[in-house]
CSV table of C-alpha atoms in Angstrom, one decimal:
chain,number,residue,atom,x,y,z
E,832,MET,CA,133.2,137.0,99.8
E,833,GLN,CA,131.3,136.3,96.4
E,834,SER,CA,132.4,136.8,93.0
E,835,PRO,CA,130.9,140.0,90.9
E,836,SER,CA,129.1,139.4,88.3
E,837,LEU,CA,129.5,139.7,84.5
E,838,ASP,CA,127.8,142.7,84.1
E,839,THR,CA,129.3,144.3,87.3
E,840,LEU,CA,132.9,143.1,85.5
E,841,CYS,CA,132.1,145.0,82.6
E,842,MET,CA,131.4,148.5,84.6
E,843,THR,CA,134.6,148.9,86.1
E,844,SER,CA,136.6,151.6,85.7
E,845,ASN,CA,139.9,149.7,84.8
E,846,PRO,CA,140.0,147.2,81.8
E,847,SER,CA,142.9,145.7,83.4
E,848,ASP,CA,140.9,144.8,87.0
E,849,SER,CA,137.6,143.6,84.9
E,850,THR,CA,139.8,141.0,83.4
E,851,THR,CA,141.6,139.8,86.3
E,852,HIS,CA,138.1,139.4,88.4
E,853,PHE,CA,136.5,137.4,84.9
E,854,VAL,CA,138.9,135.1,84.9
E,855,GLU,CA,139.1,134.6,88.4
E,856,HIS,CA,135.3,134.9,88.2
E,857,ILE,CA,135.3,131.8,86.2
E,858,TYR,CA,138.0,130.0,88.1
E,859,GLU,CA,136.0,129.6,91.4
E,860,GLN,CA,132.7,128.7,89.4
E,861,HIS,CA,134.0,125.9,87.7
E,862,LYS,CA,136.7,124.5,90.9
E,863,PHE,CA,139.7,124.1,88.9
E,864,PRO,CA,142.6,122.4,90.2
E,865,ASN,CA,145.0,124.7,92.1
E,866,THR,CA,147.4,123.9,89.5
E,867,LEU,CA,145.9,126.0,87.1
E,868,GLN,CA,145.2,129.2,89.3
E,869,PRO,CA,148.5,130.8,88.7
E,870,ILE,CA,148.3,130.8,84.7
E,871,PHE,CA,144.2,131.5,84.7
E,872,CYS,CA,144.8,134.2,87.0
E,873,THR,CA,147.3,135.8,85.0
E,874,PRO,CA,145.9,138.8,83.2
E,875,PHE,CA,147.4,138.1,79.5
E,876,SER,CA,146.4,140.0,76.2
E,877,LEU,CA,143.4,139.4,74.0
E,878,SER,CA,144.8,140.2,70.8
E,879,ASP,CA,147.3,137.2,71.0
E,880,HIS,CA,144.7,134.8,70.7
E,881,PRO,CA,143.1,133.8,68.0
E,882,GLN,CA,139.4,133.0,69.3
E,883,LEU,CA,139.9,136.2,72.0
E,884,GLU,CA,140.8,138.4,69.7
E,885,ARG,CA,139.0,141.7,69.3
E,886,LYS,CA,136.8,142.0,66.0
E,887,PRO,CA,136.4,145.7,64.7
E,888,THR,CA,133.7,145.0,62.5
E,889,GLN,CA,131.3,143.6,65.4
E,890,LYS,CA,129.1,146.1,66.7
E,891,ARG,CA,130.1,147.4,70.3
E,892,ARG,CA,128.0,146.9,73.4
E,893,LYS,CA,126.6,149.7,74.7
E,894,VAL,CA,128.4,149.6,78.1
E,895,VAL,CA,127.2,152.3,81.4
E,896,ALA,CA,130.3,153.1,83.4
E,897,TYR,CA,130.7,154.7,86.8
E,898,SER,CA,133.0,157.2,87.9
E,899,THR,CA,135.5,156.2,90.6
E,900,SER,CA,134.1,159.3,93.1
E,901,SER,CA,130.6,157.8,92.8
E,902,LEU,CA,132.1,154.1,93.5
E,903,ASP,CA,132.9,155.4,96.9
E,904,ARG,CA,130.2,157.2,97.8
E,905,GLY,CA,127.8,153.6,98.1
E,906,ARG,CA,125.9,151.7,96.3
E,907,ASP,CA,122.4,153.6,97.1
E,908,THR,CA,124.2,157.2,95.2
E,909,TYR,CA,125.4,155.0,92.0
E,910,TYR,CA,122.5,155.9,89.8
E,911,LYS,CA,121.5,160.0,91.4
E,912,ASP,CA,125.3,160.9,90.1
E,913,TRP,CA,125.3,159.8,86.4
E,914,THR,CA,123.8,161.7,83.8
E,915,VAL,CA,123.4,160.3,80.0
E,916,LYS,CA,125.7,163.2,79.1
E,917,ASP,CA,128.6,161.6,81.4
E,918,ALA,CA,127.8,158.6,80.3
E,919,ARG,CA,128.7,159.3,76.6
E,920,SER,CA,131.2,161.8,77.6
E,921,PHE,CA,133.3,159.0,79.0
E,922,LYS,CA,136.4,157.4,77.8
E,923,PRO,CA,138.1,154.3,79.1
E,924,GLU,CA,141.9,154.1,80.1
E,925,PRO,CA,144.2,152.6,77.3
E,926,THR,CA,144.3,148.8,78.3
E,927,LEU,CA,147.7,147.9,79.9
E,928,LEU,CA,147.7,143.6,79.5
E,929,THR,CA,150.7,141.8,80.5
E,930,GLU,CA,152.0,139.7,77.5
E,931,THR,CA,151.4,135.8,78.1
E,932,ASP,CA,151.5,132.3,76.2
E,933,SER,CA,148.3,132.0,74.2
E,934,GLU,CA,149.7,128.1,73.0
E,935,SER,CA,149.9,127.2,77.0
E,936,ILE,CA,146.3,128.8,77.5
E,937,THR,CA,144.9,126.1,74.8
E,938,THR,CA,146.6,123.6,75.9
E,939,LEU,CA,145.2,124.1,79.6
E,940,TRP,CA,141.6,124.1,78.0
E,941,GLU,CA,142.1,121.0,75.9
E,942,LYS,CA,142.9,119.0,80.0
E,943,VAL,CA,140.0,121.0,81.1
E,944,SER,CA,137.8,119.8,78.6
E,945,MET,CA,139.2,116.3,78.5
E,946,ALA,CA,139.1,115.8,82.5
E,947,GLY,CA,135.1,116.8,82.3
E,948,SER,CA,134.6,113.9,79.9
E,949,GLU,CA,136.7,111.3,81.5
E,950,ARG,CA,134.8,112.1,84.4
E,951,THR,CA,131.6,111.7,82.9
E,952,LEU,CA,132.6,108.5,81.3
E,953,ARG,CA,133.4,107.2,85.1
E,954,SER,CA,130.1,108.2,86.3
E,955,GLN,CA,128.2,106.8,83.4
E,956,THR,CA,130.5,103.3,84.0
E,957,VAL,CA,129.6,103.1,87.8
E,958,SER,CA,126.5,103.9,87.1
E,959,GLN,CA,125.6,101.0,84.6
E,960,SER,CA,127.8,98.7,87.0
E,961,ALA,CA,125.3,99.6,89.6
E,962,SER,CA,122.3,98.5,87.4
E,963,THR,CA,124.0,95.0,86.4
E,964,THR,CA,124.9,94.1,90.2
E,965,SER,CA,121.1,95.4,91.2
E,966,SER,CA,119.9,92.7,88.3
E,967,LYS,CA,121.5,90.4,89.5
E,968,ARG,CA,120.3,90.5,92.9
E,969,PRO,CA,117.9,88.0,93.6
E,970,LYS,CA,114.7,89.2,94.7
E,971,ARG,CA,113.5,89.0,98.6
E,972,PRO,CA,110.7,86.6,99.0
E,973,SER,CA,107.2,88.5,99.7
E,974,PRO,CA,103.6,87.6,100.5
E,975,TYR,CA,102.6,89.3,97.6
E,976,ASP,CA,104.2,86.9,95.2
E,977,LYS,CA,102.6,84.6,92.9
E,978,ASP,CA,105.5,82.0,93.7
E,979,PHE,CA,105.4,82.7,97.4
E,980,ASP,CA,103.7,79.5,98.1
E,981,SER,CA,105.9,77.5,95.9
E,982,ARG,CA,109.0,79.4,97.5
E,983,ILE,CA,108.7,79.7,101.1
E,984,LEU,CA,105.5,77.8,102.8
E,985,VAL,CA,106.1,74.4,100.3
E,986,PRO,CA,109.9,73.8,100.8
E,987,ARG,CA,108.8,74.1,104.8
E,988,SER,CA,105.7,71.9,104.4
E,989,ILE,CA,103.3,74.5,105.3
E,990,ALA,CA,100.2,73.6,103.3
E,991,ILE,CA,96.7,75.8,102.9
E,992,GLU,CA,93.7,73.7,102.7
E,993,SER,CA,89.8,74.4,102.0
E,994,GLY,CA,87.5,73.1,104.5
E,995,ILE,CA,83.9,73.1,105.7
E,996,SER,CA,82.3,75.6,107.5
E,997,VAL,CA,81.2,74.7,110.8
E,998,LYS,CA,79.8,76.2,114.1
E,999,ALA,CA,82.0,77.6,116.7
E,1000,TYR,CA,80.8,75.9,119.4
E,1001,ILE,CA,80.9,72.2,117.4
E,1002,HIS,CA,84.6,72.9,116.4
E,1003,PHE,CA,85.4,73.7,120.4
E,1004,GLY,CA,82.9,70.7,121.5
E,1005,VAL,CA,81.0,73.0,124.0
E,1006,LYS,CA,77.5,73.9,124.7
E,1007,GLU,CA,75.8,76.9,122.4
E,1008,PRO,CA,76.3,79.9,124.5
E,1009,THR,CA,72.9,81.4,125.5
E,1010,GLY,CA,71.8,84.8,127.4
E,1011,ASN,CA,74.1,87.1,128.1
E,1012,ARG,CA,78.1,86.2,126.3
E,1013,PHE,CA,79.7,88.4,129.3
E,1014,GLN,CA,78.1,86.3,132.1
E,1015,TYR,CA,78.4,83.2,129.9
E,1016,TYR,CA,82.1,83.5,129.8
E,1017,THR,CA,82.9,85.0,132.9
E,1018,LYS,CA,81.3,82.6,135.2
E,1019,GLU,CA,80.7,79.6,133.3
E,1020,ARG,CA,83.5,79.3,131.3
E,1021,GLY,CA,86.4,80.7,133.3
E,1022,ALA,CA,87.6,83.8,131.4
E,1023,LYS,CA,86.7,86.2,134.2
E,1024,ASP,CA,88.3,88.5,134.2
E,1025,SER,CA,88.5,89.4,130.5
E,1026,THR,CA,86.7,92.1,129.0
E,1027,LEU,CA,86.9,90.5,125.3
E,1028,TRP,CA,83.6,89.2,124.8
E,1029,LEU,CA,81.3,90.6,122.3
E,1030,GLU,CA,76.9,90.3,122.4
E,1031,ASP,CA,74.9,89.2,119.2
E,1032,ASP,CA,71.9,91.2,120.2
E,1033,GLU,CA,70.1,92.5,117.0
E,1034,ASP,CA,71.2,96.1,117.4
E,1035,PHE,CA,74.8,95.4,117.5
E,1036,VAL,CA,74.3,93.3,114.3
E,1037,ASN,CA,72.5,95.3,112.1
E,1038,ARG,CA,74.9,98.3,112.8
E,1039,ILE,CA,77.8,95.7,111.7
E,1040,VAL,CA,75.4,94.8,108.5
E,1041,ALA,CA,75.2,98.4,107.4
E,1042,GLU,CA,78.6,99.8,107.9
E,1043,TYR,CA,80.5,96.6,105.6
E,1044,VAL,CA,77.1,97.1,103.0
E,1045,CYS,CA,78.1,100.8,102.8
E,1046,MET,CA,81.8,100.2,102.8
E,1047,VAL,CA,82.0,97.9,99.9
E,1048,GLN,CA,79.3,99.8,97.8
E,1049,SER,CA,81.3,102.7,98.2
E,1050,GLY,CA,84.5,101.2,97.5
E,1051,PHE,CA,86.9,102.2,100.4
E,1052,CYS,CA,90.3,101.4,101.0
E,1053,GLU,CA,91.5,98.4,103.1
E,1054,ALA,CA,92.6,100.6,105.7
E,1055,GLU,CA,89.0,101.6,106.0
E,1056,PHE,CA,88.2,97.8,106.8
E,1057,ALA,CA,90.9,97.4,109.5
E,1058,PHE,CA,89.9,100.6,111.2
E,1059,TYR,CA,86.7,99.4,111.7
E,1060,ALA,CA,86.8,96.0,112.6
E,1061,ALA,CA,89.8,96.6,114.6
E,1062,GLY,CA,87.7,99.8,116.7
E,1063,THR,CA,84.8,97.1,116.5
E,1064,ILE,CA,84.6,94.1,116.3
E,1065,LEU,CA,88.2,93.2,117.2
E,1066,LYS,CA,88.5,94.4,121.1
E,1067,ALA,CA,91.0,95.5,122.7
E,1068,GLU,CA,91.6,94.7,126.7
E,1069,PRO,CA,92.7,97.6,128.4
E,1070,ARG,CA,96.4,97.8,129.4
E,1071,ASN,CA,97.7,98.1,132.9
E,1072,VAL,CA,101.0,99.6,132.9
E,1073,ASN,CA,102.0,98.0,136.3
E,1074,LEU,CA,101.3,93.9,135.5
E,1075,ALA,CA,101.5,93.3,138.8
E,1076,LEU,CA,98.5,95.1,140.2
E,1077,LYS,CA,96.4,91.9,139.7
E,1078,ARG,CA,97.3,88.2,138.5
E,1079,CYS,CA,94.5,87.2,136.1
E,1080,TRP,CA,94.6,85.7,132.3
E,1081,ARG,CA,94.2,89.0,129.6
E,1082,THR,CA,94.9,89.5,126.4
E,1083,GLU,CA,97.3,91.7,124.6
E,1084,ARG,CA,95.9,92.9,120.7
E,1085,THR,CA,98.7,94.4,118.3
E,1086,VAL,CA,99.0,95.9,115.2
E,1087,GLN,CA,101.5,95.3,112.4
E,1088,LEU,CA,104.0,94.4,115.3
E,1089,PHE,CA,107.4,93.4,113.9
E,1090,ALA,CA,108.6,90.1,115.6
E,1091,ARG,CA,111.4,88.9,113.2
E,1092,PRO,CA,112.7,85.5,114.3
E,1093,ILE,CA,116.2,85.7,116.1
E,1094,LEU,CA,118.5,84.1,114.4
E,1095,LYS,CA,120.9,82.5,117.0
E,1096,GLN,CA,120.3,79.1,118.0
E,1097,SER,CA,119.5,79.1,121.7
E,1098,SER,CA,116.9,81.6,120.9
E,1099,ASN,CA,113.2,80.6,121.8
E,1100,TRP,CA,111.6,83.0,118.4
E,1101,VAL,CA,113.3,80.9,115.3
E,1102,GLN,CA,111.7,80.6,112.2
E,1103,PRO,CA,110.2,77.1,111.1
E,1104,PRO,CA,113.2,74.7,108.9
E,1105,VAL,CA,112.6,73.9,105.6
E,1106,ILE,CA,111.9,70.0,105.3
E,1107,SER,CA,112.3,69.6,101.5
E,1108,ASN,CA,114.3,72.2,99.1
E,1109,ASP,CA,114.0,71.6,95.7
E,1110,ASN,CA,114.7,74.5,94.7
E,1111,HIS,CA,118.3,75.3,93.3
E,1112,ASP,CA,118.4,78.8,93.8
E,1113,HIS,CA,118.3,79.0,97.8
E,1114,SER,CA,115.2,81.2,97.6
E,1115,THR,CA,113.4,79.5,100.9
E,1116,GLU,CA,116.2,81.6,102.6
E,1117,TYR,CA,113.2,83.8,104.3
E,1118,GLU,CA,113.1,86.2,107.4
E,1119,PHE,CA,109.9,86.0,108.4
E,1120,ASP,CA,109.3,89.8,109.0
E,1121,LEU,CA,105.7,89.4,108.1
E,1122,ARG,CA,104.3,92.2,110.4
E,1123,PRO,CA,100.5,90.6,110.9
E,1124,ASP,CA,97.9,93.5,110.6
E,1125,CYS,CA,96.4,92.3,114.3
E,1126,ALA,CA,97.3,89.5,116.7
E,1127,PHE,CA,96.5,88.5,119.7
E,1128,TRP,CA,99.0,87.8,122.4
E,1129,LEU,CA,98.5,86.5,126.1
E,1130,SER,CA,99.2,89.0,128.4
E,1131,LEU,CA,102.4,88.6,131.3
E,1132,GLN,CA,99.4,89.9,134.0
E,1133,ALA,CA,98.8,86.1,134.5
E,1134,PHE,CA,102.6,85.0,135.2
E,1135,ASN,CA,103.9,84.9,139.2
E,1136,GLN,CA,106.0,88.4,139.2
E,1137,ASP,CA,108.4,86.7,141.5
E,1138,TYR,CA,109.8,84.8,137.8
E,1139,VAL,CA,108.1,86.9,135.4
E,1140,THR,CA,111.9,88.3,134.3
E,1141,GLN,CA,113.1,84.3,133.6
E,1142,LEU,CA,110.6,83.9,131.5
E,1143,GLN,CA,112.6,85.3,128.4
E,1144,ARG,CA,114.8,81.8,129.0
E,1145,MET,CA,112.0,79.9,128.8
E,1146,VAL,CA,109.7,81.5,125.7
E,1147,PHE,CA,109.6,84.2,123.5
E,1148,VAL,CA,108.4,87.6,125.5
E,1149,ILE,CA,107.7,91.0,123.4
E,1150,LYS,CA,107.8,94.6,124.9
E,1151,LYS,CA,108.0,93.1,128.4
E,1152,ARG,CA,104.3,92.5,128.3
E,1153,MET,CA,103.4,89.9,126.0
E,1154,THR,CA,104.0,85.7,124.9
E,1155,CYS,CA,102.7,83.0,123.1
E,1156,PRO,CA,100.0,84.6,120.6
E,1157,TYR,CA,97.0,82.5,119.7
E,1158,LEU,CA,95.2,84.4,116.5
E,1159,THR,CA,96.3,86.1,114.1
E,1160,VAL,CA,94.6,88.6,111.7
E,1161,GLU,CA,95.4,89.8,108.1
E,1162,PHE,CA,92.9,92.3,106.1
E,1163,LYS,CA,92.9,93.2,102.3
E,1164,LYS,CA,90.4,95.2,100.2
E,1165,ASP,CA,89.7,92.1,97.5
E,1166,ASP,CA,90.0,88.8,96.4
E,1167,GLU,CA,92.7,89.7,94.0
E,1168,MET,CA,94.6,90.0,97.5
E,1169,GLU,CA,93.2,87.0,99.0
E,1170,GLN,CA,96.2,85.0,98.4
E,1171,ALA,CA,98.4,87.3,99.9
E,1172,ALA,CA,96.7,87.3,103.3
E,1173,LEU,CA,96.7,83.7,102.8
E,1174,ASN,CA,100.7,84.1,102.9
E,1175,GLN,CA,100.9,86.3,105.9
E,1176,VAL,CA,98.5,84.4,108.2
E,1177,ALA,CA,100.3,80.9,107.1
E,1178,GLY,CA,104.0,82.0,107.7
E,1179,ALA,CA,102.9,84.0,111.0
E,1180,ALA,CA,100.8,80.8,112.2
E,1181,ALA,CA,103.7,78.3,110.9
E,1182,LEU,CA,106.6,80.8,113.2
E,1183,VAL,CA,104.1,80.5,116.5
E,1184,LEU,CA,103.3,77.1,116.0
E,1185,TYR,CA,106.8,75.9,115.5
E,1186,ASN,CA,107.9,77.7,118.7
E,1187,ARG,CA,104.8,76.8,120.3
E,1188,PHE,CA,105.8,73.1,119.6
E,1189,ILE,CA,110.0,73.3,120.9
E,1190,LEU,CA,108.1,74.6,124.3
E,1191,ARG,CA,106.4,71.7,124.5
E,1192,LYS,CA,109.0,69.2,123.3
E,1193,LYS,CA,111.7,70.3,125.6
E,1194,THR,CA,109.3,70.0,128.4
E,1195,ILE,CA,108.0,66.5,127.9
E,1196,GLY,CA,111.9,65.8,127.6
E,1197,ILE,CA,112.3,67.2,131.5
E,1198,LEU,CA,109.7,65.2,132.3
E,1199,GLY,CA,110.5,62.2,130.4
E,1200,ARG,CA,107.2,61.5,129.0
E,1201,SER,CA,106.2,60.6,125.9
E,1202,TRP,CA,103.8,62.4,123.2
E,1203,THR,CA,100.2,61.5,123.8
E,1204,LYS,CA,97.8,62.8,120.7
E,1205,SER,CA,96.0,64.9,123.9
E,1206,LEU,CA,99.1,66.6,124.3
E,1207,VAL,CA,99.8,67.5,120.6
E,1208,LYS,CA,95.9,68.4,120.0
E,1209,THR,CA,96.2,71.6,122.3
E,1210,LEU,CA,99.0,72.9,120.0
E,1211,ARG,CA,97.2,75.0,117.4
E,1212,HIS,CA,96.8,78.3,116.2
E,1213,TYR,CA,94.0,80.6,114.8
E,1214,GLY,CA,93.6,82.8,111.9
E,1215,ILE,CA,91.1,85.1,109.8
E,1216,THR,CA,92.1,86.8,106.8
E,1217,TRP,CA,89.4,89.3,106.0
E,1218,THR,CA,88.9,90.5,102.0
E,1219,GLY,CA,86.2,93.6,102.1
E,1220,SER,CA,83.5,92.2,103.9
E,1221,GLU,CA,84.0,88.5,103.8
E,1222,PHE,CA,86.0,86.5,105.9
E,1223,ASP,CA,87.6,83.0,106.2
E,1224,ILE,CA,88.8,81.4,110.1
E,1225,TRP,CA,91.5,79.3,109.5
E,1226,CYS,CA,93.1,76.9,112.2
E,1227,ILE,CA,96.4,75.9,112.0
E,1228,VAL,CA,97.9,72.6,113.3
E,1229,PRO,CA,101.6,71.0,113.2
E,1230,VAL,CA,102.4,67.7,111.3
E,1231,LEU,CA,104.1,65.4,113.1
E,1232,THR,CA,106.4,62.0,112.1
E,1233,PRO,CA,105.5,58.9,113.9
E,1234,GLU,CA,108.5,60.2,116.2
E,1235,PHE,CA,106.9,63.4,117.0
E,1236,GLU,CA,109.2,65.4,115.6
E,1237,TRP,CA,108.1,68.6,113.4
E,1238,ALA,CA,107.1,68.1,109.8
E,1239,GLY,CA,105.8,71.1,109.1
E,1240,CYS,CA,101.7,72.1,109.5
E,1241,LYS,CA,98.2,72.2,107.8
E,1242,MET,CA,96.4,75.4,108.0
E,1243,THR,CA,92.4,74.6,107.4
E,1244,GLU,CA,89.9,76.9,107.0
E,1245,VAL,CA,86.8,76.0,109.1
E,1246,TYR,CA,84.2,78.6,108.5
E,1247,HIS,CA,83.3,81.1,105.4
E,1248,GLY,CA,81.2,83.8,105.9
E,1249,ASP,CA,80.0,87.6,104.6
E,1250,CYS,CA,80.1,90.8,107.2
E,1251,MET,CA,76.9,91.8,105.2
E,1252,ASN,CA,75.3,88.5,106.3
E,1253,THR,CA,73.4,88.8,109.7
E,1254,SER,CA,74.0,85.0,110.1
E,1255,SER,CA,77.6,85.3,109.3
E,1256,VAL,CA,78.2,88.1,111.8
E,1257,ARG,CA,76.4,86.4,114.4
E,1258,GLU,CA,78.6,83.4,113.6
E,1259,LEU,CA,81.7,85.9,113.7
E,1260,ILE,CA,80.9,86.8,117.1
E,1261,ASN,CA,80.7,83.2,118.3
E,1262,TRP,CA,83.9,82.0,116.9
E,1263,LEU,CA,85.8,85.2,118.3
E,1264,ASN,CA,84.1,84.7,121.5
E,1265,GLU,CA,85.5,81.0,121.5
E,1266,ILE,CA,88.6,81.9,120.0
E,1267,HIS,CA,89.7,83.8,122.9
E,1268,CYS,CA,88.0,82.0,125.5
E,1269,TRP,CA,90.3,79.0,124.2
E,1270,GLY,CA,93.2,81.0,124.4
E,1271,LEU,CA,92.7,82.6,127.6
E,1272,THR,CA,91.6,79.2,129.6
E,1273,VAL,CA,93.4,76.8,127.4
E,1274,HIS,CA,96.7,78.0,125.7
E,1275,GLY,CA,96.9,80.2,128.3
E,1276,PRO,CA,97.3,77.7,131.2
E,1277,ARG,CA,99.2,75.6,129.1
E,1278,CYS,CA,102.0,77.2,128.2
E,1279,GLU,CA,102.3,78.3,132.1
E,1280,LYS,CA,102.7,74.8,133.0
E,1281,ASP,CA,105.3,74.3,130.2
E,1282,ILE,CA,107.1,77.2,131.4
E,1283,LYS,CA,107.2,76.1,135.4
E,1284,PHE,CA,108.0,72.4,134.6
E,1285,ARG,CA,111.3,74.1,132.8
E,1286,MET,CA,112.0,76.7,135.8
E,1287,ASN,CA,111.5,73.9,137.8
E,1288,ALA,CA,113.7,71.1,136.2
E,1289,GLN,CA,116.7,74.4,136.5
E,1290,GLU,CA,116.2,73.9,140.4
E,1291,SER,CA,116.7,77.9,139.7
E,1292,GLY,CA,115.5,78.7,143.7
E,1293,LEU,CA,112.2,80.7,142.6
E,1294,ARG,CA,108.6,80.2,144.5
E,1295,ILE,CA,107.1,78.3,141.7
E,1296,SER,CA,103.9,75.9,142.7
E,1297,ASP,CA,104.4,72.2,141.8
E,1298,ILE,CA,101.9,71.4,139.5
E,1299,GLY,CA,101.1,67.8,138.3
E,1300,VAL,CA,100.4,66.7,135.0
E,1301,ASP,CA,97.7,64.2,135.5
E,1302,SER,CA,95.2,66.6,134.4
E,1303,GLU,CA,97.2,67.7,131.4
E,1304,ASP,CA,95.7,65.3,129.0
E,1305,GLU,CA,91.9,65.9,130.9
E,1306,SER,CA,90.2,68.2,128.1
E,1307,ASP,CA,92.0,70.3,125.5
E,1308,GLY,CA,88.6,72.8,125.0
E,1309,SER,CA,88.2,71.9,121.8
E,1310,ASN,CA,86.6,68.9,119.3
């Protein structure tokens, strides 16, 4: 039941009841200990306490009282049965209060006050302690940190280098495409089942240039640039719920996919190791939960469904749909955030490339073969950093010791362009087409071979074709 208000207590016909209700009200509001309840709720004489003694000279507050008979009629009739004359003629009954010890009341009030002070002091102490602990806790590394390169990338020998811009067909060592791009890549280049191909017709190129000019001049946010590129330039292939409908090489485009490395040593998705640690503050610890803005993976639709469930034992598989990414894209609004984009792409590429290297290394060990340059050449990853309308395309390759052990990786710029320029847009289209073609016709089949060799070595009894190793080194699809 809700405690009566102070005005209601003042209007009670029996003053002794008012005092009792008033003390109980104070007790409930302030939640005093149960040991204090009998004392607080016991009526006492106001005249015995020096602080509560009524002062005759003080002007009495005007009180409006109600007769007992009117209280029985309900709240709706309170004000109807009273007149001004009744209020003026009302005389309260004599106050009859039980005597009590005023010194005990004073002592109890002092204890309550001290308890409140102690609680305040404890809360301040706990707050200060938590603040001190938080200030001593090392800050979690972020690609936006100015020292991310020295704390995370350098100890793992992940280097970022500028380079000379070259045309896509020169980089991949293929002839320059002419005519209809869809026909060229699906028939001549062997990527027959993909729909990623971009045409470089004048109307399409001019629309892209006009859009970027408008976004830059209007000062649009990063999300606007990323949304437009994902919907127009970074095409996604239609997804099939049933991967077994048709076996073919397809890609899976993801947006800000969370794919943090697994800590188990037996995992097929581990972070690149620290090569040299000159920092003594353990700042090299990092979880590589980068969530790139956009990435392209190989769809499991290309693998035989008889053994697709066994892939997780050989290689990292996510969402039960994709594996072995080959392109990572990161967006930022302007040049001030360019370093953060570089850090994110470098970290994501190193993670992908190191696990790809481990897959190849295990396969070579099973076959009892030695490393060759061509076996290393097919190990690569591509990245794009986009700051506003300007973009950079990167090629990331492993750095190995003479014994072909992992010694880090190198991220080299292979093209720089601006989407407000028609020539740059055309070359961007060529680069994206060639990267996708490499991913579907070189990277994908090489990954499949490594996985099949490992499965054959385990004698799992699954129906896996026997693939020779002679053609592995014939052509790597790049220059």
